[in-house]
Coordinates of C-alpha atoms and ligand atoms in Angstrom, one line a residue:
M1 CA 26.2 -6.3 0.6
Q2 CA 24.5 -7.2 3.9
H3 CA 22.4 -4.4 5.5
D4 CA 21.6 -4.2 9.2
K5 CA 18.1 -5.4 9.7
V6 CA 15.3 -4.7 12.1
L7 CA 12.8 -7.4 13.0
I8 CA 9.2 -6.2 13.7
L9 CA 7.0 -8.7 15.4
D10 CA 3.4 -8.1 14.4
F11 CA 0.7 -8.5 17.1
G12 CA -2.1 -7.4 14.7
S13 CA -1.9 -3.6 15.1
Q14 CA -3.4 -1.5 12.3
Y15 CA -0.1 0.4 12.4
T16 CA 2.5 -2.4 12.0
Q17 CA 3.2 -1.6 8.4
L18 CA 3.7 2.0 9.4
I19 CA 6.4 1.0 11.8
A20 CA 8.2 -0.8 9.0
R21 CA 7.9 2.2 6.7
R22 CA 9.1 4.7 9.2
V23 CA 12.2 2.5 9.9
R24 CA 12.8 2.3 6.1
E25 CA 12.5 6.1 5.9
L26 CA 15.5 6.2 8.2
N27 CA 17.4 4.2 5.5
I28 CA 17.3 1.0 7.7
Y29 CA 15.9 -2.2 6.3
S30 CA 13.0 -3.7 8.3
E31 CA 11.0 -6.9 8.1
I32 CA 7.6 -7.8 9.5
H33 CA 7.0 -11.3 10.9
P34 CA 3.9 -12.6 12.8
F35 CA 4.5 -12.6 16.5
N36 CA 4.2 -16.4 16.6
K37 CA 6.6 -17.0 13.7
I38 CA 9.9 -15.6 15.0
P39 CA 12.6 -16.4 12.4
S40 CA 14.7 -19.4 13.5
T41 CA 17.9 -17.6 13.1
L42 CA 18.1 -14.1 14.5
E43 CA 21.7 -13.4 13.7
D44 CA 20.8 -11.0 10.8
Y45 CA 18.6 -8.8 13.0
K46 CA 20.3 -6.0 15.0
A47 CA 17.2 -4.9 16.8
V48 CA 13.6 -6.0 17.4
I49 CA 10.4 -4.0 17.7
L50 CA 7.1 -5.4 19.2
S51 CA 4.1 -3.8 17.5
G52 CA 0.8 -2.8 19.1
S53 CA -2.3 -5.0 19.1
P54 CA -6.1 -5.0 19.4
F55 CA -5.7 -7.5 22.2
S56 CA -5.3 -7.0 25.9
V57 CA -2.3 -8.6 27.7
R58 CA -4.7 -9.6 30.4
G59 CA -7.3 -11.3 28.1
D60 CA -7.7 -15.1 27.5
A61 CA -6.9 -14.4 23.8
A62 CA -3.7 -12.5 24.7
L63 CA -0.7 -13.2 22.4
H64 CA 2.2 -14.5 24.4
P65 CA 5.2 -15.4 22.3
D66 CA 8.4 -16.8 23.9
L67 CA 10.9 -13.9 23.6
S68 CA 13.7 -15.7 25.4
E69 CA 15.9 -15.7 22.3
I70 CA 15.4 -11.9 22.0
R71 CA 15.0 -10.4 25.4
T72 CA 18.5 -9.2 26.8
K73 CA 20.1 -10.6 23.6
K74 CA 19.0 -7.9 21.2
P75 CA 18.1 -4.2 21.6
L76 CA 14.3 -4.4 22.0
L77 CA 11.6 -1.8 21.7
G78 CA 8.0 -2.4 22.8
V79 CA 5.3 -0.2 21.3
C80 CA 1.8 0.1 22.9
Y81 CA 0.8 -3.6 23.4
G82 CA 4.5 -4.4 23.1
A83 CA 5.2 -2.0 26.1
Q84 CA 2.3 -3.5 28.1
Y85 CA 3.4 -7.0 27.3
L86 CA 7.0 -6.4 28.5
A87 CA 5.6 -4.7 31.7
H88 CA 3.1 -7.5 32.4
F89 CA 5.7 -10.2 32.1
S90 CA 8.4 -8.4 34.1
G91 CA 6.4 -7.9 37.3
G92 CA 4.6 -4.7 36.4
E93 CA 0.8 -4.2 36.4
V94 CA -1.4 -3.6 33.4
A95 CA -5.1 -2.7 33.9
P96 CA -7.9 -1.0 32.1
S97 CA -7.3 2.8 32.2
N98 CA -9.7 5.2 33.8
T99 CA -9.0 8.2 31.6
R100 CA -9.3 8.5 27.9
E101 CA -6.0 7.4 26.2
Y102 CA -6.8 8.0 22.5
G103 CA -5.5 10.7 20.3
R104 CA -3.1 13.6 21.0
A105 CA -1.2 14.0 24.2
N106 CA 2.0 15.9 25.1
L107 CA 5.0 14.7 26.9
S108 CA 5.1 16.4 30.3
F109 CA 8.2 14.7 31.6
I110 CA 11.3 13.3 29.9
K111 CA 14.3 11.7 31.4
A112 CA 17.0 13.2 29.2
D113 CA 20.1 11.2 30.0
E114 CA 19.4 7.9 28.3
G115 CA 19.8 8.8 24.7
F116 CA 16.3 7.6 23.9
F117 CA 14.8 11.1 23.9
D118 CA 17.7 13.0 22.3
N119 CA 16.4 16.0 20.4
V120 CA 12.9 15.6 21.8
S121 CA 11.5 18.2 24.2
V122 CA 8.9 18.3 26.9
G123 CA 5.7 19.4 25.2
S124 CA 6.3 17.2 22.1
Q125 CA 3.0 15.7 20.8
V126 CA 2.6 11.9 20.8
W127 CA -0.3 9.8 19.6
M128 CA -2.0 7.4 22.1
S129 CA -4.4 4.6 21.2
H130 CA -5.0 2.1 24.0
S131 CA -7.6 1.1 26.5
D132 CA -5.3 -0.8 28.9
T133 CA -2.5 1.1 30.7
I134 CA 0.6 0.3 32.7
K135 CA -0.4 1.1 36.3
Q136 CA 2.8 -0.1 37.8
L137 CA 6.2 -0.4 36.2
P138 CA 8.3 -3.5 36.8
N139 CA 10.8 -3.2 39.8
N140 CA 13.8 -3.0 37.5
A141 CA 12.3 -0.4 35.2
V142 CA 13.4 3.3 34.9
L143 CA 10.7 5.8 34.0
L144 CA 11.6 7.7 30.8
A145 CA 8.6 9.8 30.0
S146 CA 5.1 10.8 31.1
T147 CA 2.1 12.7 29.7
N148 CA -0.5 14.4 31.8
D149 CA -2.8 11.4 31.7
V150 CA -0.3 8.6 31.3
E151 CA 2.4 8.5 33.9
N152 CA 4.2 5.5 32.5
A153 CA 4.4 6.6 28.9
A154 CA 7.9 5.3 28.3
Y155 CA 10.4 3.2 30.3
K156 CA 13.5 1.1 30.0
I157 CA 14.6 -2.0 31.9
D158 CA 17.6 -1.4 33.9
G159 CA 20.7 -3.2 32.7
E160 CA 19.1 -4.2 29.4
Q161 CA 18.7 -2.5 26.0
T162 CA 15.0 -3.0 26.4
F163 CA 12.8 0.1 25.9
A164 CA 9.1 0.5 25.9
I165 CA 6.6 3.3 24.9
Q166 CA 2.8 3.3 25.2
F167 CA 2.3 5.9 22.5
H168 CA 2.8 5.3 18.7
P169 CA 6.0 6.7 17.3
E170 CA 5.2 5.4 13.9
V171 CA 2.1 7.7 13.2
Y172 CA 2.7 11.2 11.8
H173 CA 0.8 12.7 14.7
S174 CA 3.6 11.8 17.0
T175 CA 5.7 14.7 15.8
D176 CA 9.0 13.4 17.1
G177 CA 8.2 9.7 16.5
K178 CA 10.8 9.3 13.8
Q179 CA 13.4 10.9 15.9
I180 CA 12.6 8.5 18.7
L181 CA 12.9 5.5 16.4
E182 CA 16.2 6.9 15.1
N183 CA 17.5 7.4 18.7
F184 CA 16.7 3.8 19.5
L185 CA 17.9 2.2 16.3
V186 CA 21.0 4.3 15.6
N187 CA 22.2 5.7 18.9
I188 CA 21.3 2.8 21.1
A189 CA 21.2 -0.3 18.9
G190 CA 24.0 1.0 16.6
L191 CA 22.4 0.2 13.2
T192 CA 23.9 1.6 10.0
Q193 CA 21.6 3.8 7.8
D194 CA 22.7 2.4 4.4
W195 CA 19.4 1.2 2.9
T196 CA 18.8 3.7 0.1
P197 CA 17.1 3.6 -3.3
D198 CA 20.6 3.8 -5.0
S199 CA 21.9 0.8 -3.0
F200 CA 18.6 -1.1 -3.7
V201 CA 19.0 -0.5 -7.4
E202 CA 22.6 -1.6 -7.5
E203 CA 22.0 -4.7 -5.4
T204 CA 18.8 -5.7 -7.2
V205 CA 20.4 -5.4 -10.6
E206 CA 23.2 -7.7 -9.5
A207 CA 20.8 -10.1 -7.9
I208 CA 18.7 -10.3 -11.0
Q209 CA 21.8 -10.9 -13.2
E210 CA 22.9 -13.7 -10.9
K211 CA 19.5 -15.3 -10.7
V212 CA 18.4 -15.3 -14.3
G213 CA 21.8 -15.3 -16.1
N214 CA 21.2 -15.3 -19.9
D215 CA 17.7 -16.6 -19.7
K216 CA 14.7 -14.8 -21.2
V217 CA 12.2 -13.2 -18.9
V218 CA 8.6 -12.2 -19.8
L219 CA 6.7 -9.4 -17.9
G220 CA 3.2 -8.1 -18.1
L221 CA 3.1 -4.3 -18.0
S222 CA -0.1 -2.7 -16.7
G223 CA 0.7 0.9 -17.1
G224 CA 0.9 1.2 -13.3
V225 CA 3.9 2.2 -11.2
D226 CA 4.9 -1.3 -9.9
S227 CA 5.1 -3.2 -13.1
T228 CA 6.8 -0.2 -14.8
V229 CA 9.5 0.1 -12.1
A230 CA 10.0 -3.7 -12.2
A231 CA 10.4 -3.6 -15.9
V232 CA 13.0 -0.7 -15.9
L233 CA 15.0 -2.5 -13.2
L234 CA 15.0 -5.8 -15.2
N235 CA 15.8 -3.9 -18.3
K236 CA 18.8 -2.4 -16.6
A237 CA 19.9 -5.9 -15.5
I238 CA 19.3 -8.0 -18.6
G239 CA 18.4 -5.6 -21.4
K240 CA 16.9 -7.3 -24.5
N241 CA 16.3 -10.6 -22.7
L242 CA 13.4 -8.9 -21.1
Y243 CA 10.2 -9.2 -23.1
C244 CA 7.4 -7.0 -22.0
I245 CA 3.8 -7.5 -23.0
F246 CA 1.2 -4.7 -22.6
V247 CA -2.4 -5.9 -23.1
N248 CA -5.2 -3.6 -24.1
N249 CA -8.2 -5.1 -22.4
G250 CA -10.4 -2.4 -23.8
L251 CA -11.1 -1.2 -20.3
L252 CA -8.3 1.2 -20.0
R253 CA -8.7 5.0 -19.7
K254 CA -9.2 7.1 -22.9
N255 CA -6.1 6.9 -25.2
E256 CA -4.2 5.1 -22.4
F257 CA -3.0 2.2 -24.5
E258 CA -1.4 4.2 -27.2
S259 CA 0.1 6.9 -24.9
V260 CA 1.5 4.4 -22.3
L261 CA 2.9 2.2 -25.1
N262 CA 4.7 5.2 -26.6
Q263 CA 6.1 6.0 -23.2
Y264 CA 7.4 2.5 -22.7
E265 CA 9.1 2.5 -26.0
G266 CA 10.6 5.9 -25.3
M267 CA 12.1 4.3 -22.1
G268 CA 13.9 1.8 -24.2
L269 CA 11.8 -1.2 -23.1
N270 CA 11.4 -4.2 -25.4
V271 CA 7.6 -4.1 -25.3
K272 CA 4.9 -5.6 -27.4
G273 CA 1.4 -4.0 -27.3
V274 CA -1.4 -6.5 -27.8
D275 CA -4.9 -5.1 -28.6
A276 CA -7.3 -7.7 -27.2
S277 CA -10.2 -5.3 -26.6
Q278 CA -12.7 -7.4 -28.5
R279 CA -11.7 -10.6 -26.8
F280 CA -12.4 -9.1 -23.4
L281 CA -15.7 -7.5 -24.6
D282 CA -16.8 -10.9 -25.9
A283 CA -15.8 -12.6 -22.6
L284 CA -17.8 -10.1 -20.7
K285 CA -21.0 -10.1 -22.8
G286 CA -24.1 -10.1 -20.7
I287 CA -22.3 -10.6 -17.3
E288 CA -23.7 -8.4 -14.6
D289 CA -22.4 -9.9 -11.4
P290 CA -19.2 -8.1 -10.1
E291 CA -17.3 -11.2 -9.1
K292 CA -18.1 -13.0 -12.3
K293 CA -16.9 -10.0 -14.2
R294 CA -13.6 -10.0 -12.3
K295 CA -13.2 -13.7 -13.0
A296 CA -14.0 -13.2 -16.7
I297 CA -11.5 -10.4 -17.0
G298 CA -8.8 -12.3 -15.1
N299 CA -9.3 -15.4 -17.2
A300 CA -9.2 -13.5 -20.5
F301 CA -6.0 -11.8 -19.4
I302 CA -4.4 -15.2 -18.7
E303 CA -5.4 -16.5 -22.1
V304 CA -4.1 -13.5 -23.9
F305 CA -0.9 -13.4 -21.9
D306 CA -0.4 -17.1 -22.3
D307 CA -0.9 -16.9 -26.1
E308 CA 1.7 -14.1 -26.4
A309 CA 4.2 -15.8 -24.1
H310 CA 4.0 -19.0 -26.1
K311 CA 5.0 -17.0 -29.2
L312 CA 8.3 -16.2 -27.5
E313 CA 10.9 -19.0 -27.6
D314 CA 12.8 -20.3 -24.6
V315 CA 11.3 -18.0 -22.0
K316 CA 12.2 -19.4 -18.5
W317 CA 11.0 -16.6 -16.1
L318 CA 7.9 -14.6 -15.4
A319 CA 8.6 -11.3 -13.7
Q320 CA 6.0 -9.7 -11.5
G321 CA 5.6 -6.3 -9.8
T322 CA 4.7 -7.8 -6.5
I323 CA 5.5 -5.4 -3.6
Y324 CA 6.1 -6.0 0.1
P325 CA 2.5 -5.4 1.4
D326 CA 1.4 -8.3 -0.9
V327 CA 3.7 -10.7 0.8
I328 CA 3.5 -9.7 4.4
E329 CA 1.7 -12.4 6.4
S330 CA -0.4 -10.2 8.7
V331 CA -2.0 -11.2 12.0
S332 CA -5.7 -10.5 11.7
A333 CA -7.5 -8.8 14.6
T334 CA -9.9 -11.7 14.9
G335 CA -7.2 -14.3 14.7
G336 CA -9.0 -16.0 11.7
P337 CA -8.7 -15.7 8.0
S338 CA -10.2 -12.5 6.6
A339 CA -13.2 -12.7 4.3
T340 CA -12.7 -12.1 0.6
I341 CA -14.4 -8.8 -0.1
K342 CA -13.3 -8.7 -3.7
S343 CA -11.1 -11.1 -5.6
H344 CA -8.4 -8.7 -6.8
H345 CA -6.8 -9.3 -10.1
N346 CA -3.3 -8.3 -10.9
V347 CA -0.9 -9.0 -13.7
G348 CA 0.3 -12.0 -11.7
G349 CA -1.8 -15.0 -10.9
L350 CA -0.8 -17.1 -13.9
P351 CA -1.7 -20.7 -14.0
D352 CA 0.9 -23.4 -13.1
F353 CA 0.8 -24.8 -16.7
M354 CA 3.0 -21.9 -17.8
K355 CA 5.8 -23.5 -15.9
L356 CA 7.8 -20.4 -15.5
K357 CA 10.0 -19.5 -12.6
I358 CA 9.1 -16.3 -10.9
V359 CA 11.3 -13.2 -10.4
E360 CA 9.9 -10.4 -8.3
P361 CA 12.4 -7.6 -8.0
L362 CA 10.1 -5.4 -5.8
R363 CA 9.1 -8.0 -3.3
A364 CA 11.0 -6.4 -0.4
I365 CA 9.8 -2.8 -0.8
F366 CA 6.8 -0.6 0.0
K367 CA 4.9 1.5 -2.5
D368 CA 6.5 4.8 -1.5
E369 CA 9.9 3.1 -1.9
V370 CA 8.9 1.8 -5.3
R371 CA 8.3 5.5 -6.3
R372 CA 11.7 6.5 -4.9
V373 CA 13.4 3.7 -6.7
G374 CA 11.6 4.7 -9.9
A375 CA 12.9 8.3 -9.5
T376 CA 16.4 7.0 -9.0
L377 CA 16.0 5.0 -12.2
G378 CA 15.0 8.2 -14.0
I379 CA 11.4 7.3 -14.7
D380 CA 9.2 10.3 -15.5
S381 CA 7.6 11.8 -12.4
E382 CA 4.2 12.0 -14.0
L383 CA 4.2 8.3 -14.6
L384 CA 5.4 7.7 -11.0
G385 CA 2.7 10.0 -9.6
R386 CA -0.2 8.3 -11.4
H387 CA -3.1 7.3 -9.3
P388 CA -3.6 3.6 -8.7
F389 CA -5.9 2.0 -11.3
P390 CA -7.4 -1.5 -10.8
G391 CA -6.4 -4.4 -13.0
P392 CA -10.0 -5.0 -14.3
G393 CA -10.0 -1.3 -15.2
L394 CA -13.3 0.4 -16.2
G395 CA -14.9 -3.1 -16.1
I396 CA -15.5 -2.7 -12.4
R397 CA -16.6 0.9 -12.8
I398 CA -19.4 0.1 -15.2
L399 CA -22.2 -1.3 -13.0
G400 CA -24.2 -4.0 -14.7
D401 CA -23.3 -5.5 -18.1
I402 CA -20.5 -4.0 -20.2
T403 CA -20.8 -2.9 -23.8
A404 CA -18.5 -1.0 -26.1
E405 CA -20.8 2.0 -26.0
K406 CA -20.8 2.1 -22.1
V407 CA -17.0 1.9 -22.2
R408 CA -16.8 4.8 -24.6
I409 CA -19.1 6.9 -22.4
L410 CA -17.2 6.2 -19.2
Q411 CA -13.8 6.9 -20.9
E412 CA -15.1 10.3 -21.9
V413 CA -16.4 11.1 -18.5
D414 CA -13.3 9.9 -16.8
A415 CA -11.1 11.9 -19.1
I416 CA -13.0 15.1 -18.3
F417 CA -12.8 14.5 -14.6
I418 CA -9.1 13.5 -14.5
N419 CA -7.9 16.2 -16.8
G420 CA -9.9 18.7 -14.8
L421 CA -8.2 17.6 -11.6
K422 CA -4.9 18.1 -13.3
K423 CA -5.8 21.5 -14.6
W424 CA -7.0 22.7 -11.2
G425 CA -3.9 21.4 -9.5
L426 CA -5.9 18.9 -7.5
Y427 CA -4.6 15.6 -9.0
D428 CA -1.6 15.2 -6.7
K429 CA -3.7 16.1 -3.6
V430 CA -6.0 13.1 -4.3
W431 CA -4.9 9.5 -3.8
Q432 CA -7.2 8.0 -6.4
A433 CA -10.1 9.3 -8.5
G434 CA -12.4 7.9 -11.2
A435 CA -15.9 7.8 -12.5
M436 CA -18.6 5.1 -12.3
L437 CA -21.3 4.5 -14.8
L438 CA -24.5 3.6 -13.0
P439 CA -27.0 1.2 -14.4
V440 CA -29.9 3.7 -14.1
N441 CA -31.4 6.2 -16.4
S442 CA -33.0 9.3 -15.1
V443 CA -35.1 12.1 -16.5
G444 CA -33.6 15.4 -17.5
V445 CA -34.4 18.3 -19.7
M446 CA -32.0 19.7 -22.3
G447 CA -33.2 22.7 -24.3
D448 CA -36.9 22.1 -24.4
E449 CA -36.5 18.3 -24.8
R450 CA -37.0 15.6 -22.2
T451 CA -34.0 13.4 -21.8
Y452 CA -33.8 9.9 -20.3
E453 CA -30.1 9.1 -20.0
K454 CA -27.3 7.7 -17.9
C455 CA -26.1 8.9 -14.5
V456 CA -22.4 8.9 -13.5
A457 CA -20.8 9.1 -10.1
L458 CA -17.5 10.7 -9.5
R459 CA -15.3 9.4 -6.7
A460 CA -12.1 11.0 -5.3
V461 CA -10.5 9.6 -2.2
E462 CA -7.6 10.2 0.1
S463 CA -5.8 7.2 1.5
T464 CA -2.3 5.9 2.2
D465 CA -2.7 2.3 1.1
G466 CA -6.2 1.8 -0.1
M467 CA -7.1 -0.2 3.0
T468 CA -9.0 2.7 4.5
A469 CA -10.0 5.8 2.6
D470 CA -12.1 9.0 2.9
W471 CA -13.8 11.0 0.2
V472 CA -12.1 14.2 -0.7
N473 CA -13.7 17.6 -0.1
L474 CA -13.2 18.9 -3.7
P475 CA -14.1 22.6 -4.2
Y476 CA -17.7 23.2 -5.2
E477 CA -16.5 25.3 -8.1
F478 CA -14.5 22.4 -9.5
L479 CA -17.4 20.0 -9.1
Q480 CA -19.8 22.5 -10.7
K481 CA -17.5 23.0 -13.8
T482 CA -16.8 19.3 -14.1
S483 CA -20.5 18.4 -13.9
N484 CA -21.3 21.0 -16.6
D485 CA -18.5 19.8 -18.9
I486 CA -19.6 16.1 -18.6
I487 CA -23.3 16.8 -19.2
N488 CA -22.6 19.1 -22.1
K489 CA -19.9 17.1 -23.8
V490 CA -20.7 13.4 -23.2
K491 CA -23.7 12.3 -25.2
G492 CA -25.8 9.9 -23.2
V493 CA -25.2 11.4 -19.7
N494 CA -27.6 13.8 -18.1
R495 CA -26.8 13.6 -14.4
V496 CA -23.6 13.6 -12.3
V497 CA -23.4 12.8 -8.6
Y498 CA -20.4 12.9 -6.2
D499 CA -19.7 9.9 -3.9
I500 CA -19.3 10.9 -0.3
S501 CA -18.8 7.5 1.3
S502 CA -15.7 6.5 3.3
K503 CA -14.0 3.1 3.3
P504 CA -15.1 1.3 5.5
P505 CA -18.0 0.9 5.3
A506 CA -18.0 1.5 1.5
T507 CA -15.1 0.4 -0.7
I508 CA -13.2 2.6 -3.2
E509 CA -14.4 0.8 -6.3
W510 CA -18.1 0.3 -6.6
E511 CA -17.7 -3.4 -7.6
Ligands
LIG1 P1 -11.4 -1.4 -2.9 O1 -12.5 -1.2 -4.0 O2 -11.2 -2.8 -2.5 O3 -10.1 -0.9 -3.6 O4 -11.6 -0.5 -1.8 C1 -8.9 -0.7 -3.0 C2 -7.8 -0.4 -4.0 O5 -7.5 -1.5 -4.8 C3 -7.8 -1.2 -6.1 N1 -8.3 -2.4 -6.7 C4 -7.6 -3.3 -7.5 N2 -6.4 -3.3 -7.9 N3 -6.7 -5.3 -9.1 C5 -5.9 -4.3 -8.7 O6 -4.8 -4.2 -9.2 C6 -8.0 -5.4 -8.7 O7 -8.7 -6.3 -9.0 C7 -8.5 -4.3 -7.9 N4 -9.7 -4.1 -7.3 C8 -9.6 -2.9 -6.6 C9 -8.7 -0.1 -6.1 O8 -8.6 0.7 -7.4 C10 -8.2 0.7 -4.9 O9 -7.0 1.4 -5.3

């Protein structure tokens, strides 16, 4: 079945992915493409949205794509930079603004009869974030909305299905933003809202069956949401031809290997658990440098997975839990390639010599959609609600070299912290939490004895995608109880600290 699609042209805004997600929430399929790589055939797209941008339309570095195949031919919505871009090239005037145009504003005027602002009232809150502003609309433009500070907050071009707004409908702070997107996409552009988790499951299962036929497929399970949902989808499509491998790298959480393996078996997956803890510990022996650790863990994983895959006969495909944010080609704000902060390791990244064809059933969907698809597939909500956990596991939460004893200590600490969050009803309010074992000893006193033991740092963050994050204001009573429990119950730890750094400038993991 073909769905109506929206093309989102990315000009480098930090919010571009949010536009795509908001559109998907309306059950409409959307795709992000860089502004300078407009798809050669536009037939499949029923509407186009131009994103915001850190650039100014007036600057030398301004991004000026040729929109002649789009403008007047497709319903078009310009957001922020997109709105300024359309104004600038249609005879309007864009200039630096004199008043502050960041943050909350309220619509003070709405032209009601164009359908664009149906079910939106004067007073509705919108989110502004721009330093340029549209001083003068093009001659053929009709003003659609204003705020107190921004007269030309929204307009349309007369005789075209071209609309433009200087505020950001995609952020939650624009309280009617989703309604405005729906007005544009459904009422004006006439798109059908038929992109649902059910339809995704049905179509993906058919597509997998068609693609892999009777071939065997191997998949590395990590215990995380993405690989689990990918496995359940594939299992639904090809059943026992799916061979799942779940590797214990010895750096998982306490009892995680056994309990997740049981869960997988309970879900009817054809899964083999491989305990390779010692192999990973050996590979990591004496390594202190974070990047070297990541590489050592990644390489050990490839070796173990390769050994196991070779034990299976006639496997032709490797399945991966890649999701849409991993494949979007983003426009960076500097125009150049972004620096490698950390070399992320996922279950993918296998060497060419494995010569397997790749199947990635979640390639088109966002994380929140993966969870919705998982729920449609009947996967346990506790499993779907699990915090993200990095591929290298506790290996990047033990600072300095890794030993079996340090892993044991951190597993105990982590279990007390995570179980505590669950018990206090805080787990679902936190995006990710974990503990770090620091490479320092400090002096303490227990009973009348001097101690000289390890220090652990607890970290809990809120985030939407891990790209930016802030530390969570956990209740003091909770921190007090957790610290007490850790120091009393975990031998070898005499000090607990709480990490109050945001990302940026810190990162979520310490290595
Ligand atoms: P950072 O530390 O870069 O982490 O702020 C952002 C998010 O990514 C996770 N993370 C990883 N996930 N493989 C993964 O699958 C990795 O190598 C890896 N490193 C970090 C981290 O847990 C956080 O959610």
